Amino acid sequence: MPDPLPAAAPRPAHADHPSPGDAAAGGLGDAVAPGASRVRRVVRRIDAGFRDDGPGGDPYDAAGTFVLGVALLAVGVVAVWSFPPFVEPANRWWHVLPLAVGCLMLLVKRRRTALALVGGLVALLADIAIGGSLSVLLVLWELLFACGLYGSRRLRRVVNIAVTVLVAAAAVATGEYFRDVKGFVLGGIQAAAIIATPLWWAANVRQKTNLADLAAQRADLEAQRASDLERIAELGQHEAVRAERAAMARDLHDVIASHLSAIAIHSGAALASPPDAAKDRAALELVRSSSITSLEEMRAMILLLRSDLPRDGASTVHDAAGGTVLAGEAVAAPARLAGMDDVIASARTQGITVEVEDPDDVRSVHLPSALDQAAHRIVQEALTNAAKHAPGARVRVVLGLDEAPDPVLTVEVTSTQTARPGPLAPSLSARTGLLTMRERAEALGGTFRAGPTGAGDSWTVRAELPLGRSCTEVSGPTSPAPDPEDPPGAPA
């Protein structure tokens, strides 16, 4: 069987009957502590109510004013007016009635300011009728202050006029009573101190409050302005990055893609033909030449991207050997129309026939760097597209200068359509050639058009690039002077 439960330990005889000392220390302490805590909470609540400047503090202000008024009545501060009362009360406690009415008006001084002021004036007149007291005068001061602080502009104007009239009337009445200028002045000063001071004080508080609100609004506007400036800076940075990426994309497409297309065309033609040592070697030489040119262009672009120089700057960076390796835009796109023969020769090796018409000898004219490079790239891309999409086509390149009404450089490339399929698969084309040509032309304020012409058996690319009025003197074939924007070694 299990062991029986252990017996409970014996309790001391005095456990059920605490001593008087224990009761005083324990029981009384337990009884007093909750009450003291409750009193502290009430005191804190009342203190918070008196400190509240909002509508939640109005009941506490009314109660405080009533308690203070009763205290003044208790000490006998009554009959404050010099003229006899209309009704003689049995005792001074009759003044509690107008005091209570005035304190009730304090509860609506924010929401119904005009009504509270009228009710306070009625209470004041009733108090004056039985002799007057300082208690109700305190209520009037509080209502006048509320009128000056919370009342509408129209109400404040009416009250200010009324107070001015009362002060003037009090001054005149006092002067007539004493028959002395001194009485007139003292009467006016006393009346102003009694009924005008609350309005002046309220106007001062309202002005400071308005200034604080204006300062807060100004701080918010400054913060919003700082936020807007930061946003504008971010947008500007984003736009700069986007423009730089677009420029990189154009350079990659116009420079690298054309050489890679030539490599693909030559290698594809060699693989599609029967083995021939001479033709295969010639194809390999062309592939190697295009590869070296691509590497040189790629190296120039990498140096540009790793530098802090602007793309259109004229500054140069020298390598360890003392050679020039970077010169602004010239490194990213160093070609000019004067060096177009290399582009034409490369296009001819890809199986197309190229004819160049330059009646105005544009290639020997000294053109602005940006315009010269853009024209060269447009011709290069148009020839590359002809080699990719119309193998064996006949291409005619026409360069011209039109001076009427403004000098314009025209670049027109027309290629015949062929039925032969292109050497490259459609998936290998970025399909951005026309876009980059249009961007280059429009970036200089020019126009660009591309599409089928004639009976649909040819394709024409035409760009018109304005030279600007400052370039009218370069329309003829003259010996070009060194361009200060050109880096050393760049073609003229």
CSV table of C-alpha atoms in Angstrom, one decimal:
chain,number,residue,atom,x,y,z
A,1,MET,CA,0.0,0.0,0.0
A,2,PRO,CA,1.3,3.5,-0.6
A,3,ASP,CA,2.5,5.5,2.3
A,4,PRO,CA,-0.1,7.7,3.9
A,5,LEU,CA,0.0,11.5,3.1
A,6,PRO,CA,2.3,13.3,5.5
A,7,ALA,CA,0.5,15.2,8.2
A,8,ALA,CA,0.4,19.0,7.8
A,9,ALA,CA,3.0,20.9,9.8
A,10,PRO,CA,1.6,22.4,13.0
A,11,ARG,CA,0.9,26.1,12.7
A,12,PRO,CA,1.9,28.5,15.4
A,13,ALA,CA,-0.7,29.5,17.8
A,14,HIS,CA,-0.5,33.1,16.8
A,15,ALA,CA,-0.8,32.4,13.0
A,16,ASP,CA,-4.5,32.9,12.9
A,17,HIS,CA,-4.3,35.9,15.3
A,18,PRO,CA,-1.8,38.5,14.1
A,19,SER,CA,-0.4,40.8,16.6
A,20,PRO,CA,-1.4,44.5,16.7
A,21,GLY,CA,2.0,45.4,15.4
A,22,ASP,CA,1.6,43.1,12.4
A,23,ALA,CA,-1.8,44.5,11.7
A,24,ALA,CA,-0.5,48.0,11.8
A,25,ALA,CA,2.5,47.2,9.5
A,26,GLY,CA,0.8,44.8,7.1
A,27,GLY,CA,-2.9,45.1,7.1
A,28,LEU,CA,-3.0,48.9,7.4
A,29,GLY,CA,-0.2,49.3,4.8
A,30,ASP,CA,-2.2,47.2,2.4
A,31,ALA,CA,-5.3,49.3,3.0
A,32,VAL,CA,-3.6,52.6,2.6
A,33,ALA,CA,-1.4,51.9,-0.5
A,34,PRO,CA,-4.3,51.6,-3.0
A,35,GLY,CA,-5.9,54.7,-1.8
A,36,ALA,CA,-2.7,56.7,-2.0
A,37,SER,CA,-2.1,55.5,-5.5
A,38,ARG,CA,-5.6,56.5,-6.5
A,39,VAL,CA,-5.1,60.0,-5.0
A,40,ARG,CA,-1.9,60.4,-7.0
A,41,ARG,CA,-3.6,59.4,-10.2
A,42,VAL,CA,-6.4,61.9,-9.6
A,43,VAL,CA,-3.8,64.6,-8.9
A,44,ARG,CA,-1.9,63.8,-12.0
A,45,ARG,CA,-5.1,63.9,-14.1
A,46,ILE,CA,-6.1,67.3,-12.7
A,47,ASP,CA,-2.6,68.7,-13.3
A,48,ALA,CA,-2.7,67.4,-16.9
A,49,GLY,CA,-6.1,69.0,-17.4
A,50,PHE,CA,-4.8,72.4,-16.2
A,51,ARG,CA,-1.8,72.1,-18.5
A,52,ASP,CA,-3.9,71.2,-21.5
A,53,ASP,CA,-4.2,74.1,-23.9
A,54,GLY,CA,-6.9,72.4,-26.0
A,55,PRO,CA,-10.6,71.9,-25.5
A,56,GLY,CA,-10.0,69.2,-22.9
A,57,GLY,CA,-8.6,71.8,-20.5
A,58,ASP,CA,-11.7,74.1,-20.6
A,59,PRO,CA,-13.6,72.2,-17.8
A,60,TYR,CA,-10.6,72.4,-15.5
A,61,ASP,CA,-10.2,76.2,-16.3
A,62,ALA,CA,-13.9,76.7,-15.5
A,63,ALA,CA,-13.7,74.7,-12.3
A,64,GLY,CA,-10.5,76.5,-11.2
A,65,THR,CA,-12.1,79.9,-11.9
A,66,PHE,CA,-15.2,79.0,-9.9
A,67,VAL,CA,-13.1,77.8,-7.0
A,68,LEU,CA,-11.0,81.0,-7.0
A,69,GLY,CA,-14.1,83.1,-7.3
A,70,VAL,CA,-15.7,81.4,-4.3
A,71,ALA,CA,-12.5,82.0,-2.3
A,72,LEU,CA,-12.6,85.7,-3.2
A,73,LEU,CA,-16.2,85.8,-2.0
A,74,ALA,CA,-15.3,84.0,1.2
A,75,VAL,CA,-12.8,86.7,2.0
A,76,GLY,CA,-15.4,89.4,1.2
A,77,VAL,CA,-14.1,90.9,-2.1
A,78,VAL,CA,-17.5,92.3,-3.0
A,79,ALA,CA,-19.0,95.7,-3.7
A,80,VAL,CA,-16.0,96.6,-5.9
A,81,TRP,CA,-18.0,99.4,-7.7
A,82,SER,CA,-18.3,102.9,-6.3
A,83,PHE,CA,-22.0,103.4,-7.3
A,84,PRO,CA,-24.7,101.8,-5.1
A,85,PRO,CA,-26.2,98.5,-6.1
A,86,PHE,CA,-29.7,98.3,-7.6
A,87,VAL,CA,-30.6,95.4,-5.3
A,88,GLU,CA,-29.1,94.9,-1.9
A,89,PRO,CA,-28.6,91.2,-1.3
A,90,ALA,CA,-29.1,89.6,2.1
A,91,ASN,CA,-25.6,88.3,2.0
A,92,ARG,CA,-22.6,88.1,-0.3
A,93,TRP,CA,-23.2,84.5,-1.4
A,94,TRP,CA,-25.8,85.7,-3.9
A,95,HIS,CA,-22.8,86.5,-6.1
A,96,VAL,CA,-22.2,82.7,-6.5
A,97,LEU,CA,-25.2,82.6,-9.0
A,98,PRO,CA,-23.7,85.0,-11.6
A,99,LEU,CA,-20.3,83.4,-11.0
A,100,ALA,CA,-21.7,79.9,-11.8
A,101,VAL,CA,-23.4,81.2,-15.0
A,102,GLY,CA,-20.1,82.9,-16.1
A,103,CYS,CA,-18.1,79.7,-15.4
A,104,LEU,CA,-20.6,77.7,-17.5
A,105,MET,CA,-20.0,80.1,-20.3
A,106,LEU,CA,-16.3,79.2,-20.1
A,107,LEU,CA,-17.1,75.7,-21.2
A,108,VAL,CA,-18.2,76.9,-24.7
A,109,LYS,CA,-15.7,79.7,-25.1
A,110,ARG,CA,-14.0,77.9,-28.1
A,111,ARG,CA,-17.0,76.6,-30.0
A,112,ARG,CA,-19.5,79.4,-29.3
A,113,THR,CA,-17.3,82.4,-28.5
A,114,ALA,CA,-19.9,85.1,-29.2
A,115,LEU,CA,-22.6,83.2,-27.2
A,116,ALA,CA,-20.1,82.8,-24.3
A,117,LEU,CA,-19.2,86.5,-24.3
A,118,VAL,CA,-22.9,87.5,-24.3
A,119,GLY,CA,-23.7,85.1,-21.5
A,120,GLY,CA,-20.7,86.4,-19.5
A,121,LEU,CA,-21.8,90.0,-20.0
A,122,VAL,CA,-25.3,89.1,-18.8
A,123,ALA,CA,-23.8,87.5,-15.7
A,124,LEU,CA,-21.6,90.6,-15.2
A,125,LEU,CA,-24.6,92.9,-15.4
A,126,ALA,CA,-26.5,90.8,-12.9
A,127,ASP,CA,-23.5,90.8,-10.6
A,128,ILE,CA,-23.2,94.6,-10.9
A,129,ALA,CA,-26.9,95.0,-10.1
A,130,ILE,CA,-26.3,93.4,-6.6
A,131,GLY,CA,-23.1,95.3,-5.9
A,132,GLY,CA,-20.4,93.6,-8.1
A,133,SER,CA,-17.6,91.3,-7.2
A,134,LEU,CA,-14.1,90.6,-8.4
A,135,SER,CA,-15.0,86.9,-9.0
A,136,VAL,CA,-17.3,87.7,-12.0
A,137,LEU,CA,-14.7,90.2,-13.3
A,138,LEU,CA,-12.2,87.3,-13.5
A,139,VAL,CA,-14.7,85.5,-15.7
A,140,LEU,CA,-15.1,88.5,-17.9
A,141,TRP,CA,-11.3,88.7,-18.4
A,142,GLU,CA,-11.2,85.0,-19.4
A,143,LEU,CA,-14.0,85.5,-21.9
A,144,LEU,CA,-12.4,88.6,-23.4
A,145,PHE,CA,-9.1,86.7,-23.7
A,146,ALA,CA,-11.0,83.8,-25.4
A,147,CYS,CA,-12.7,86.2,-27.8
A,148,GLY,CA,-9.4,87.8,-28.8
A,149,LEU,CA,-7.8,84.3,-29.3
A,150,TYR,CA,-10.5,82.1,-30.7
A,151,GLY,CA,-13.1,84.5,-32.1
A,152,SER,CA,-13.6,85.3,-35.7
A,153,ARG,CA,-12.1,88.4,-37.3
A,154,ARG,CA,-15.5,90.1,-37.4
A,155,LEU,CA,-16.2,89.4,-33.8
A,156,ARG,CA,-12.8,90.7,-32.7
A,157,ARG,CA,-13.4,93.9,-34.7
A,158,VAL,CA,-16.8,94.5,-33.0
A,159,VAL,CA,-15.4,93.7,-29.6
A,160,ASN,CA,-12.4,96.0,-30.1
A,161,ILE,CA,-14.7,98.9,-31.1
A,162,ALA,CA,-17.0,98.3,-28.2
A,163,VAL,CA,-14.0,98.2,-25.7
A,164,THR,CA,-12.6,101.4,-27.2
A,165,VAL,CA,-15.9,103.1,-26.8
A,166,LEU,CA,-16.3,101.8,-23.2
A,167,VAL,CA,-12.8,103.0,-22.3
A,168,ALA,CA,-13.4,106.4,-23.8
A,169,ALA,CA,-16.8,106.6,-22.0
A,170,ALA,CA,-15.2,105.6,-18.7
A,171,ALA,CA,-12.5,108.2,-19.1
A,172,VAL,CA,-15.0,111.0,-19.9
A,173,ALA,CA,-17.3,110.0,-17.1
A,174,THR,CA,-14.5,109.9,-14.6
A,175,GLY,CA,-13.2,113.3,-15.8
A,176,GLU,CA,-16.7,114.8,-15.5
A,177,TYR,CA,-17.2,113.3,-12.1
A,178,PHE,CA,-13.9,114.7,-10.7
A,179,ARG,CA,-13.9,117.8,-12.9
A,180,ASP,CA,-10.2,117.2,-13.5
A,181,VAL,CA,-7.9,116.1,-16.3
A,182,LYS,CA,-6.1,113.9,-13.8
A,183,GLY,CA,-9.4,112.0,-13.2
A,184,PHE,CA,-10.0,111.7,-16.9
A,185,VAL,CA,-6.6,110.1,-17.4
A,186,LEU,CA,-6.8,107.8,-14.4
A,187,GLY,CA,-10.3,106.7,-15.4
A,188,GLY,CA,-9.2,105.9,-18.9
A,189,ILE,CA,-6.1,104.0,-17.7
A,190,GLN,CA,-8.1,101.9,-15.2
A,191,ALA,CA,-10.8,101.1,-17.7
A,192,ALA,CA,-8.2,100.0,-20.3
A,193,ALA,CA,-6.4,97.9,-17.7
A,194,ILE,CA,-9.6,96.1,-16.8
A,195,ILE,CA,-11.2,95.4,-20.1
A,196,ALA,CA,-8.5,96.1,-22.8
A,197,THR,CA,-5.6,94.2,-21.4
A,198,PRO,CA,-7.1,90.7,-22.1
A,199,LEU,CA,-7.6,91.6,-25.7
A,200,TRP,CA,-4.1,92.9,-26.1
A,201,TRP,CA,-2.7,89.8,-24.4
A,202,ALA,CA,-4.8,87.5,-26.7
A,203,ALA,CA,-3.6,89.5,-29.8
A,204,ASN,CA,0.0,89.0,-28.7
A,205,VAL,CA,-0.5,85.2,-28.2
A,206,ARG,CA,-2.3,84.9,-31.5
A,207,GLN,CA,0.5,86.7,-33.3
A,208,LYS,CA,3.1,84.4,-31.8
A,209,THR,CA,1.0,81.4,-32.6
A,210,ASN,CA,0.7,82.5,-36.2
A,211,LEU,CA,4.4,83.1,-36.5
A,212,ALA,CA,5.1,79.6,-35.1
A,213,ASP,CA,2.7,78.1,-37.6
A,214,LEU,CA,4.4,80.0,-40.4
A,215,ALA,CA,7.7,78.8,-39.2
A,216,ALA,CA,6.5,75.2,-39.2
A,217,GLN,CA,5.0,75.6,-42.7
A,218,ARG,CA,8.3,77.1,-43.9
A,219,ALA,CA,10.2,74.2,-42.4
A,220,ASP,CA,7.9,71.8,-44.1
A,221,LEU,CA,8.3,73.6,-47.4
A,222,GLU,CA,12.1,73.6,-47.0
A,223,ALA,CA,12.0,69.9,-46.3
A,224,GLN,CA,9.8,69.3,-49.3
A,225,ARG,CA,12.2,71.5,-51.4
A,226,ALA,CA,15.2,69.5,-50.2
A,227,SER,CA,13.3,66.3,-51.0
A,228,ASP,CA,12.4,67.6,-54.5
A,229,LEU,CA,16.0,68.7,-55.1
A,230,GLU,CA,17.2,65.3,-54.1
A,231,ARG,CA,14.7,63.7,-56.4
A,232,ILE,CA,15.7,66.0,-59.3
A,233,ALA,CA,19.3,65.0,-58.7
A,234,GLU,CA,18.4,61.4,-58.8
A,235,LEU,CA,16.5,61.9,-62.0
A,236,GLY,CA,19.4,63.8,-63.5
A,237,GLN,CA,21.8,61.1,-62.5
A,238,HIS,CA,19.5,58.5,-64.0
A,239,GLU,CA,19.1,60.5,-67.2
A,240,ALA,CA,22.9,60.8,-67.4
A,241,VAL,CA,23.4,57.1,-67.0
A,242,ARG,CA,20.7,56.4,-69.5
A,243,ALA,CA,22.3,58.7,-72.0
A,244,GLU,CA,25.7,57.2,-71.5
A,245,ARG,CA,24.3,53.7,-71.9
A,246,ALA,CA,22.6,54.8,-75.2
A,247,ALA,CA,25.9,56.2,-76.4
A,248,MET,CA,27.7,53.0,-75.5
A,249,ALA,CA,25.0,51.0,-77.3
A,250,ARG,CA,25.5,53.1,-80.4
A,251,ASP,CA,29.2,52.7,-80.4
A,252,LEU,CA,29.0,48.9,-79.8
A,253,HIS,CA,26.5,48.5,-82.6
A,254,ASP,CA,28.2,50.8,-85.1
A,255,VAL,CA,31.8,49.9,-84.4
A,256,ILE,CA,32.0,46.4,-83.1
A,257,ALA,CA,28.9,44.9,-84.6
A,258,SER,CA,30.0,45.9,-88.2
A,259,HIS,CA,33.3,44.1,-87.8
A,260,LEU,CA,31.8,41.1,-86.2
A,261,SER,CA,29.2,40.9,-89.1
A,262,ALA,CA,32.1,41.0,-91.6
A,263,ILE,CA,33.8,38.1,-89.7
A,264,ALA,CA,30.6,36.1,-89.7
A,265,ILE,CA,30.0,36.8,-93.4
A,266,HIS,CA,33.5,35.8,-94.5
A,267,SER,CA,33.7,32.7,-92.3
A,268,GLY,CA,30.2,31.7,-93.5
A,269,ALA,CA,31.1,32.1,-97.1
A,270,ALA,CA,34.3,30.1,-96.7
A,271,LEU,CA,32.5,27.3,-95.0
A,272,ALA,CA,29.7,27.2,-97.6
A,273,SER,CA,32.1,27.0,-100.5
A,274,PRO,CA,34.2,23.9,-101.5
A,275,PRO,CA,37.6,23.7,-99.9
A,276,ASP,CA,40.0,26.1,-101.7
A,277,ALA,CA,43.3,26.9,-100.1
A,278,ALA,CA,43.7,30.3,-101.7
A,279,LYS,CA,40.1,31.5,-101.0
A,280,ASP,CA,40.2,30.0,-97.5
A,281,ARG,CA,43.4,31.8,-96.7
A,282,ALA,CA,42.0,35.1,-98.1
A,283,ALA,CA,38.9,34.6,-95.9
A,284,LEU,CA,41.1,34.0,-92.9
A,285,GLU,CA,43.1,37.1,-93.6
A,286,LEU,CA,39.9,39.2,-93.8
A,287,VAL,CA,38.7,37.6,-90.6
A,288,ARG,CA,41.9,38.4,-88.9
A,289,SER,CA,41.9,42.0,-90.1
A,290,SER,CA,38.3,42.5,-88.9
A,291,SER,CA,39.2,40.8,-85.6
A,292,ILE,CA,42.2,43.1,-85.0
A,293,THR,CA,40.1,46.2,-85.8
A,294,SER,CA,37.4,45.1,-83.4
A,295,LEU,CA,39.9,44.5,-80.7
A,296,GLU,CA,41.4,48.0,-81.2
A,297,GLU,CA,37.9,49.6,-81.1
A,298,MET,CA,37.0,47.6,-78.0
A,299,ARG,CA,40.2,48.6,-76.3
A,300,ALA,CA,39.5,52.3,-77.1
A,301,MET,CA,36.0,52.0,-75.6
A,302,ILE,CA,37.2,50.2,-72.5
A,303,LEU,CA,39.8,53.0,-71.9
A,304,LEU,CA,37.0,55.5,-72.3
A,305,LEU,CA,34.8,53.8,-69.8
A,306,ARG,CA,37.5,53.5,-67.3
A,307,SER,CA,38.4,57.2,-67.5
A,308,ASP,CA,36.9,60.3,-65.9
A,309,LEU,CA,37.0,62.4,-69.1
A,310,PRO,CA,33.9,63.5,-70.9
A,311,ARG,CA,33.0,61.8,-74.1
A,312,ASP,CA,33.3,65.0,-76.0
A,313,GLY,CA,36.3,66.4,-74.3
A,314,ALA,CA,39.7,67.2,-76.0
A,315,SER,CA,41.9,66.1,-73.1
A,316,THR,CA,44.2,63.1,-73.6
A,317,VAL,CA,45.4,60.4,-71.4
A,318,HIS,CA,48.9,58.9,-72.0
A,319,ASP,CA,49.9,55.3,-71.2
A,320,ALA,CA,53.2,54.3,-69.5
A,321,ALA,CA,55.0,54.3,-72.8
A,322,GLY,CA,54.1,57.9,-73.5
A,323,GLY,CA,51.6,57.0,-76.2
A,324,THR,CA,48.2,58.6,-76.5
A,325,VAL,CA,45.5,56.2,-75.6
A,326,LEU,CA,42.5,58.4,-74.8
A,327,ALA,CA,41.1,61.6,-76.2
A,328,GLY,CA,37.5,62.0,-75.4
A,329,GLU,CA,35.0,61.1,-78.1
A,330,ALA,CA,37.8,60.4,-80.5
A,331,VAL,CA,38.7,57.3,-78.7
A,332,ALA,CA,35.1,56.0,-78.7
A,333,ALA,CA,34.6,56.8,-82.3
A,334,PRO,CA,37.7,58.1,-84.0
A,335,ALA,CA,36.6,57.7,-87.6
A,336,ARG,CA,35.8,60.5,-89.9
A,337,LEU,CA,34.5,60.8,-93.5
A,338,ALA,CA,38.0,61.3,-94.6
A,339,GLY,CA,38.7,57.6,-93.6
A,340,MET,CA,35.6,56.2,-95.3
A,341,ASP,CA,37.7,54.3,-97.9
A,342,ASP,CA,38.5,51.6,-95.3
A,343,VAL,CA,34.7,51.1,-94.7
A,344,ILE,CA,34.0,51.0,-98.4
A,345,ALA,CA,36.9,48.5,-98.9
A,346,SER,CA,35.6,46.3,-96.1
A,347,ALA,CA,32.0,46.4,-97.6
A,348,ARG,CA,33.3,45.4,-101.0
A,349,THR,CA,35.1,42.4,-99.5
A,350,GLN,CA,31.7,41.2,-98.2
A,351,GLY,CA,30.4,40.9,-101.8
A,352,ILE,CA,28.6,44.2,-102.4
A,353,THR,CA,29.4,46.8,-105.1
A,354,VAL,CA,29.9,50.3,-103.7
A,355,GLU,CA,29.9,53.5,-105.7
A,356,VAL,CA,30.7,56.8,-104.1
A,357,GLU,CA,29.5,60.2,-105.4
A,358,ASP,CA,31.0,63.2,-103.7
A,359,PRO,CA,30.4,66.2,-106.1
A,360,ASP,CA,31.1,68.8,-103.3
A,361,ASP,CA,34.2,66.9,-102.1
A,362,VAL,CA,32.7,66.7,-98.7
A,363,ARG,CA,35.4,64.3,-97.4
A,364,SER,CA,38.1,67.0,-97.8
A,365,VAL,CA,36.0,69.7,-96.0
A,366,HIS,CA,36.8,70.4,-92.4
A,367,LEU,CA,33.6,69.6,-90.6
A,368,PRO,CA,32.7,69.8,-86.9
A,369,SER,CA,33.9,66.6,-85.1
A,370,ALA,CA,30.5,65.4,-83.9
A,371,LEU,CA,28.9,65.9,-87.3
A,372,ASP,CA,31.8,64.3,-89.2
A,373,GLN,CA,31.8,61.2,-87.0
A,374,ALA,CA,28.0,60.9,-87.1
A,375,ALA,CA,28.0,61.0,-90.9
A,376,HIS,CA,30.8,58.3,-91.0
A,377,ARG,CA,28.9,56.0,-88.7
A,378,ILE,CA,25.7,56.4,-90.7
A,379,VAL,CA,27.5,55.4,-93.9
A,380,GLN,CA,29.2,52.5,-92.1
A,381,GLU,CA,25.9,51.1,-90.6
A,382,ALA,CA,24.1,51.5,-93.9
A,383,LEU,CA,26.8,49.5,-95.7
A,384,THR,CA,26.8,46.9,-93.0
A,385,ASN,CA,23.0,46.5,-93.3
A,386,ALA,CA,23.3,46.2,-97.0
A,387,ALA,CA,25.9,43.4,-96.7
A,388,LYS,CA,23.8,41.5,-94.1
A,389,HIS,CA,20.3,41.9,-95.7
A,390,ALA,CA,21.1,42.2,-99.4
A,391,PRO,CA,24.1,40.1,-100.4
A,392,GLY,CA,25.6,41.1,-103.7
A,393,ALA,CA,23.7,44.3,-103.9
A,394,ARG,CA,24.8,47.5,-105.7
A,395,VAL,CA,25.1,50.4,-103.2
A,396,ARG,CA,25.4,54.0,-104.1
A,397,VAL,CA,26.7,56.5,-101.5
A,398,VAL,CA,26.0,60.2,-102.2
A,399,LEU,CA,27.5,63.0,-100.1
A,400,GLY,CA,26.6,66.6,-100.6
A,401,LEU,CA,26.4,70.1,-99.1
A,402,ASP,CA,23.3,72.1,-99.4
A,403,GLU,CA,23.6,75.8,-98.5
A,404,ALA,CA,20.0,77.0,-99.0
A,405,PRO,CA,18.6,78.2,-96.8
A,406,ASP,CA,20.9,76.8,-94.1
A,407,PRO,CA,24.1,74.7,-94.7
A,408,VAL,CA,23.2,71.0,-94.4
A,409,LEU,CA,25.3,67.9,-95.0
A,410,THR,CA,23.3,65.2,-96.7
A,411,VAL,CA,24.2,61.5,-96.6
A,412,GLU,CA,22.3,59.2,-98.8
A,413,VAL,CA,22.9,55.4,-99.2
A,414,THR,CA,20.8,53.5,-101.7
A,415,SER,CA,21.1,49.7,-102.1
A,416,THR,CA,19.3,47.4,-104.5
A,417,GLN,CA,17.2,44.6,-103.2
A,418,THR,CA,18.3,41.0,-103.8
A,419,ALA,CA,16.5,37.7,-103.5
A,420,ARG,CA,19.5,36.0,-101.9
A,421,PRO,CA,19.1,35.2,-98.2
A,422,GLY,CA,21.4,37.1,-95.8
A,423,PRO,CA,24.5,35.3,-94.5
A,424,LEU,CA,23.4,35.9,-90.9
A,425,ALA,CA,20.5,34.3,-89.0
A,426,PRO,CA,17.8,36.8,-88.0
A,427,SER,CA,18.4,36.0,-84.3
A,428,LEU,CA,22.0,37.3,-84.6
A,429,SER,CA,20.9,40.8,-85.6
A,430,ALA,CA,20.3,43.3,-82.8
A,431,ARG,CA,17.7,45.1,-85.1
A,432,THR,CA,18.9,48.5,-83.7
A,433,GLY,CA,20.8,49.8,-86.8
A,434,LEU,CA,18.1,52.2,-88.0
A,435,LEU,CA,17.5,53.3,-84.4
A,436,THR,CA,21.1,54.2,-83.8
A,437,MET,CA,21.4,56.1,-87.1
A,438,ARG,CA,18.2,58.1,-86.3
A,439,GLU,CA,19.5,58.9,-82.8
A,440,ARG,CA,22.8,60.2,-84.2
A,441,ALA,CA,21.0,62.4,-86.8
A,442,GLU,CA,18.4,63.8,-84.4
A,443,ALA,CA,21.0,64.4,-81.6
A,444,LEU,CA,22.6,66.9,-84.0
A,445,GLY,CA,19.3,68.5,-84.9
A,446,GLY,CA,19.0,66.7,-88.2
A,447,THR,CA,16.5,64.4,-89.9
A,448,PHE,CA,16.6,60.8,-90.9
A,449,ARG,CA,14.6,58.7,-93.2
A,450,ALA,CA,14.9,55.1,-94.3
A,451,GLY,CA,12.6,52.9,-96.4
A,452,PRO,CA,12.0,51.3,-99.8
A,453,THR,CA,12.2,53.6,-102.9
A,454,GLY,CA,11.4,53.3,-106.5
A,455,ALA,CA,9.2,50.3,-107.3
A,456,GLY,CA,10.3,48.7,-104.1
A,457,ASP,CA,13.5,47.2,-105.7
A,458,SER,CA,15.8,49.4,-103.6
A,459,TRP,CA,16.3,50.7,-100.1
A,460,THR,CA,17.4,54.2,-99.3
A,461,VAL,CA,18.8,55.7,-96.1
A,462,ARG,CA,19.0,59.5,-96.1
A,463,ALA,CA,20.2,61.8,-93.3
A,464,GLU,CA,20.4,65.6,-93.3
A,465,LEU,CA,22.7,67.0,-90.7
A,466,PRO,CA,22.7,70.8,-90.2
A,467,LEU,CA,26.1,72.5,-90.2
A,468,GLY,CA,25.1,75.6,-88.4
A,469,ARG,CA,25.5,79.2,-89.6
A,470,SER,CA,29.1,79.3,-88.3
A,471,CYS,CA,30.1,76.6,-90.8
A,472,THR,CA,29.0,78.4,-94.0
A,473,GLU,CA,32.6,79.2,-94.9
A,474,VAL,CA,33.7,75.6,-95.0
A,475,SER,CA,31.4,74.6,-97.9
A,476,GLY,CA,34.3,74.5,-100.4
A,477,PRO,CA,37.2,72.1,-100.6
A,478,THR,CA,39.9,73.8,-98.7
A,479,SER,CA,42.9,72.6,-96.9
A,480,PRO,CA,41.6,71.7,-93.4
A,481,ALA,CA,43.1,73.5,-90.5
A,482,PRO,CA,43.9,71.6,-87.3
A,483,ASP,CA,40.8,71.2,-85.2
A,484,PRO,CA,41.4,72.1,-81.5
A,485,GLU,CA,39.0,69.3,-80.6
A,486,ASP,CA,40.9,66.7,-82.5
A,487,PRO,CA,43.3,64.5,-80.6
A,488,PRO,CA,46.9,64.1,-81.9
A,489,GLY,CA,46.9,61.6,-84.7
A,490,ALA,CA,43.2,61.8,-85.6
A,491,PRO,CA,42.4,61.9,-89.3
A,492,ALA,CA,41.5,65.3,-90.7
